[in-house]
């Protein structure tokens, strides 16, 4: 199972990592008797992770990039799509 | 003199030559002056840059062909028919027997041929289809960045899935160079080794517009692509070879986004479900800890010395009380039983003898007592007489008058005969007030003087 990481690490986590950690915590709490103190810590961490996951989904935005002359650039579909429905490369 | 033909003669001669020379010909050209009169026959002129040919497509020759409905001016077609001369007009024309759109016909045939080839290679087989990754984080899109398709795709994607990265690999999606472009973009995706899935998409168009995706090179590139592929080429009714080969086929670019990512609300629900499981698991843990604590606390209480003394004290009290209670109960029981018995006896006696009988009984009792005292006095008197008589019979009484009792010391038997005594035997002589021992001598001589005297 995933070991608990430091808080600074977790702040950088993406949705996947958070959900994975939440799932690992649930499995641990479901499968074995955890010492009380550790259990409290795990439950607290799990609740926070669920909260963060939901917030991440609310704020979720795909990052869109495009290759332009072999270089990756941010892509704005409204700009890119200005040419109507032409099926041509820029 | 030269033969002078009549017009009719010449026309007939030409007709013979023309019709004999071109019994059935294929001719290609562009439709113009199309006319569909009420008769059902179709008239038009087939032309190219330098020439024109009149064509008649009689109703009787109009077999079911897609070209029948769609025939229009400017269309490139291929006609099959007989060349004929029409004398009244002095013209020659093609009597069409088969009309086919030139482009469609060529493309359709090529499409069918490639389809058969790909099918023979097993590229359409269902068991070849790879599943899409459930929550792709890195999605490559091969498309024209200025097309409507990419906008539709990104709009739908915005409402779906976990936060992901989308990388657009720009490519021509139709016309000259599109084939190489698409293959190049796919190669780039493969080279980057970044994406988890690739989406190939473009908007709708004619068969010619979509032709890039019916070419063998593109079809092979998709068939051998190492990642799962999603094809969204044109609209639902447009089916290309690439659509058939791709792991997933989306009807439209928007549909492709739906195939790639689940609705975001479903993800929120998934997180909610995990949180509920977390709460439940924690409750179980907490209860377990609480139960254990309670057990330990209880166990601790049992082994504490004070509690032990209290417990023993309590036990003592309990036993003491029980003892007292039992004793009291026993006494009470006995008392009540004695009472019951005496009552019962009295009752039975009364019932048996009646009241007068009781009185008689009491009288008899009194008489009995009287009799007993009389009887006792008589017995006491007789006892005195007997005692006095007995005193006379006491064997020791004569001893007071000088008689002695002689007995053997060894056996204790009274000596009543001289024969009982041998010389040297010890004898005991009992007198009225004591005893002494003597030793016998021979014969009937007097015994030697006593050795000792007992008082």
PDB file of N, CA, C and O in Angstrom, chain B residues 41 56 58 63 65-66 68 83 130 141 172 179 214-215 243 247 251 302 372 377 400 403 435 446:
ATOM      1  N   UNK B  41     -37.723  10.003 -70.525  1.00  0.00           N
ATOM      2  CA  UNK B  41     -36.389   9.903 -71.113  1.00  0.00           C
ATOM      3  C   UNK B  41     -35.551  11.045 -70.562  1.00  0.00           C
ATOM      4  O   UNK B  41     -36.066  12.087 -70.178  1.00  0.00           O
ATOM      5  N   UNK B  56     -28.807  10.390 -75.100  1.00  0.00           N
ATOM      6  CA  UNK B  56     -30.202  10.112 -74.753  1.00  0.00           C
ATOM      7  C   UNK B  56     -30.200   8.867 -73.847  1.00  0.00           C
ATOM      8  O   UNK B  56     -29.579   7.857 -74.162  1.00  0.00           O
ATOM      9  N   UNK B  58     -32.854   6.579 -72.622  1.00  0.00           N
ATOM     10  CA  UNK B  58     -34.272   6.251 -72.723  1.00  0.00           C
ATOM     11  C   UNK B  58     -34.752   5.578 -71.451  1.00  0.00           C
ATOM     12  O   UNK B  58     -34.006   4.908 -70.744  1.00  0.00           O
ATOM     13  N   UNK B  63     -32.007   1.499 -65.710  1.00  0.00           N
ATOM     14  CA  UNK B  63     -31.969   0.518 -64.614  1.00  0.00           C
ATOM     15  C   UNK B  63     -31.695   1.232 -63.305  1.00  0.00           C
ATOM     16  O   UNK B  63     -31.243   2.361 -63.282  1.00  0.00           O
ATOM     17  N   UNK B  65     -29.900   2.628 -60.718  1.00  0.00           N
ATOM     18  CA  UNK B  65     -28.503   3.008 -60.467  1.00  0.00           C
ATOM     19  C   UNK B  65     -28.514   4.295 -59.664  1.00  0.00           C
ATOM     20  O   UNK B  65     -29.395   5.134 -59.844  1.00  0.00           O
ATOM     21  N   UNK B  66     -27.582   4.482 -58.749  1.00  0.00           N
ATOM     22  CA  UNK B  66     -27.564   5.697 -57.923  1.00  0.00           C
ATOM     23  C   UNK B  66     -27.517   6.952 -58.780  1.00  0.00           C
ATOM     24  O   UNK B  66     -28.024   7.993 -58.393  1.00  0.00           O
ATOM     25  N   UNK B  68     -29.124   7.718 -61.377  1.00  0.00           N
ATOM     26  CA  UNK B  68     -30.401   8.128 -61.951  1.00  0.00           C
ATOM     27  C   UNK B  68     -30.978   9.337 -61.212  1.00  0.00           C
ATOM     28  O   UNK B  68     -31.413  10.305 -61.832  1.00  0.00           O
ATOM     29  N   UNK B  83     -23.473   4.226 -80.124  1.00  0.00           N
ATOM     30  CA  UNK B  83     -23.459   5.505 -80.854  1.00  0.00           C
ATOM     31  C   UNK B  83     -24.488   5.395 -81.984  1.00  0.00           C
ATOM     32  O   UNK B  83     -24.588   4.376 -82.655  1.00  0.00           O
ATOM     33  N   UNK B 130      -9.067  -3.232 -28.794  1.00  0.00           N
ATOM     34  CA  UNK B 130      -8.537  -3.055 -27.436  1.00  0.00           C
ATOM     35  C   UNK B 130      -9.477  -2.135 -26.647  1.00  0.00           C
ATOM     36  O   UNK B 130     -10.039  -1.197 -27.227  1.00  0.00           O
ATOM     37  N   UNK B 141      -4.754  13.886 -29.892  1.00  0.00           N
ATOM     38  CA  UNK B 141      -5.819  14.082 -30.869  1.00  0.00           C
ATOM     39  C   UNK B 141      -5.180  14.442 -32.209  1.00  0.00           C
ATOM     40  O   UNK B 141      -4.475  15.451 -32.308  1.00  0.00           O
ATOM     41  N   UNK B 172      -3.461  17.804 -41.843  1.00  0.00           N
ATOM     42  CA  UNK B 172      -4.475  17.945 -42.891  1.00  0.00           C
ATOM     43  C   UNK B 172      -5.384  16.739 -42.785  1.00  0.00           C
ATOM     44  O   UNK B 172      -4.909  15.626 -42.566  1.00  0.00           O
ATOM     45  N   UNK B 179      -3.026  12.309 -46.492  1.00  0.00           N
ATOM     46  CA  UNK B 179      -2.645  10.935 -46.184  1.00  0.00           C
ATOM     47  C   UNK B 179      -1.299  10.911 -45.442  1.00  0.00           C
ATOM     48  O   UNK B 179      -1.189  10.347 -44.351  1.00  0.00           O
ATOM     49  N   UNK B 214      -9.797   6.230 -46.206  1.00  0.00           N
ATOM     50  CA  UNK B 214     -10.084   4.993 -46.931  1.00  0.00           C
ATOM     51  C   UNK B 214      -8.863   4.547 -47.724  1.00  0.00           C
ATOM     52  O   UNK B 214      -8.965   3.700 -48.600  1.00  0.00           O
ATOM     53  N   UNK B 215      -7.720   5.136 -47.411  1.00  0.00           N
ATOM     54  CA  UNK B 215      -6.512   4.728 -48.129  1.00  0.00           C
ATOM     55  C   UNK B 215      -5.806   3.636 -47.349  1.00  0.00           C
ATOM     56  O   UNK B 215      -5.890   3.575 -46.116  1.00  0.00           O
ATOM     57  N   UNK B 243     -12.568   3.989 -39.554  1.00  0.00           N
ATOM     58  CA  UNK B 243     -13.629   3.777 -38.555  1.00  0.00           C
ATOM     59  C   UNK B 243     -13.770   2.294 -38.229  1.00  0.00           C
ATOM     60  O   UNK B 243     -13.980   1.911 -37.078  1.00  0.00           O
ATOM     61  N   UNK B 247     -10.045   0.880 -32.664  1.00  0.00           N
ATOM     62  CA  UNK B 247     -10.538   0.095 -31.526  1.00  0.00           C
ATOM     63  C   UNK B 247     -11.943   0.535 -31.129  1.00  0.00           C
ATOM     64  O   UNK B 247     -12.773  -0.270 -30.776  1.00  0.00           O
ATOM     65  N   UNK B 251     -19.417   8.194 -33.436  1.00  0.00           N
ATOM     66  CA  UNK B 251     -20.244   8.681 -34.537  1.00  0.00           C
ATOM     67  C   UNK B 251     -19.851  10.105 -34.915  1.00  0.00           C
ATOM     68  O   UNK B 251     -19.879  10.472 -36.085  1.00  0.00           O
ATOM     69  N   UNK B 302     -11.048  -5.975  37.855  1.00  0.00           N
ATOM     70  CA  UNK B 302     -11.081  -7.300  38.486  1.00  0.00           C
ATOM     71  C   UNK B 302      -9.803  -7.599  39.247  1.00  0.00           C
ATOM     72  O   UNK B 302      -9.828  -8.257  40.272  1.00  0.00           O
ATOM     73  N   UNK B 372     -49.967 -45.358  90.582  1.00  0.00           N
ATOM     74  CA  UNK B 372     -48.526 -45.433  90.445  1.00  0.00           C
ATOM     75  C   UNK B 372     -47.849 -45.176  91.801  1.00  0.00           C
ATOM     76  O   UNK B 372     -46.952 -45.891  92.221  1.00  0.00           O
ATOM     77  N   UNK B 377     -44.812 -47.347  96.610  1.00  0.00           N
ATOM     78  CA  UNK B 377     -44.606 -47.536  98.051  1.00  0.00           C
ATOM     79  C   UNK B 377     -44.415 -49.005  98.387  1.00  0.00           C
ATOM     80  O   UNK B 377     -43.498 -49.385  99.146  1.00  0.00           O
ATOM     81  N   UNK B 400     -15.986 -61.320 109.690  1.00  0.00           N
ATOM     82  CA  UNK B 400     -15.938 -60.480 110.875  1.00  0.00           C
ATOM     83  C   UNK B 400     -15.889 -61.347 112.121  1.00  0.00           C
ATOM     84  O   UNK B 400     -15.527 -60.904 113.174  1.00  0.00           O
ATOM     85  N   UNK B 403     -13.613 -66.129 110.444  1.00  0.00           N
ATOM     86  CA  UNK B 403     -13.440 -66.941 109.232  1.00  0.00           C
ATOM     87  C   UNK B 403     -12.603 -66.191 108.239  1.00  0.00           C
ATOM     88  O   UNK B 403     -12.530 -64.981 108.273  1.00  0.00           O
ATOM     89  N   UNK B 435      -6.110 -58.582 104.036  1.00  0.00           N
ATOM     90  CA  UNK B 435      -5.680 -59.824 103.387  1.00  0.00           C
ATOM     91  C   UNK B 435      -4.169 -59.923 103.541  1.00  0.00           C
ATOM     92  O   UNK B 435      -3.496 -58.904 103.713  1.00  0.00           O
ATOM     93  N   UNK B 446       0.117 -76.903 109.200  1.00  0.00           N
ATOM     94  CA  UNK B 446      -0.375 -75.516 109.146  1.00  0.00           C
ATOM     95  C   UNK B 446       0.496 -74.688 108.269  1.00  0.00           C
ATOM     96  O   UNK B 446       1.701 -74.927 108.122  1.00  0.00           O
TER      97      UNK B 446
END
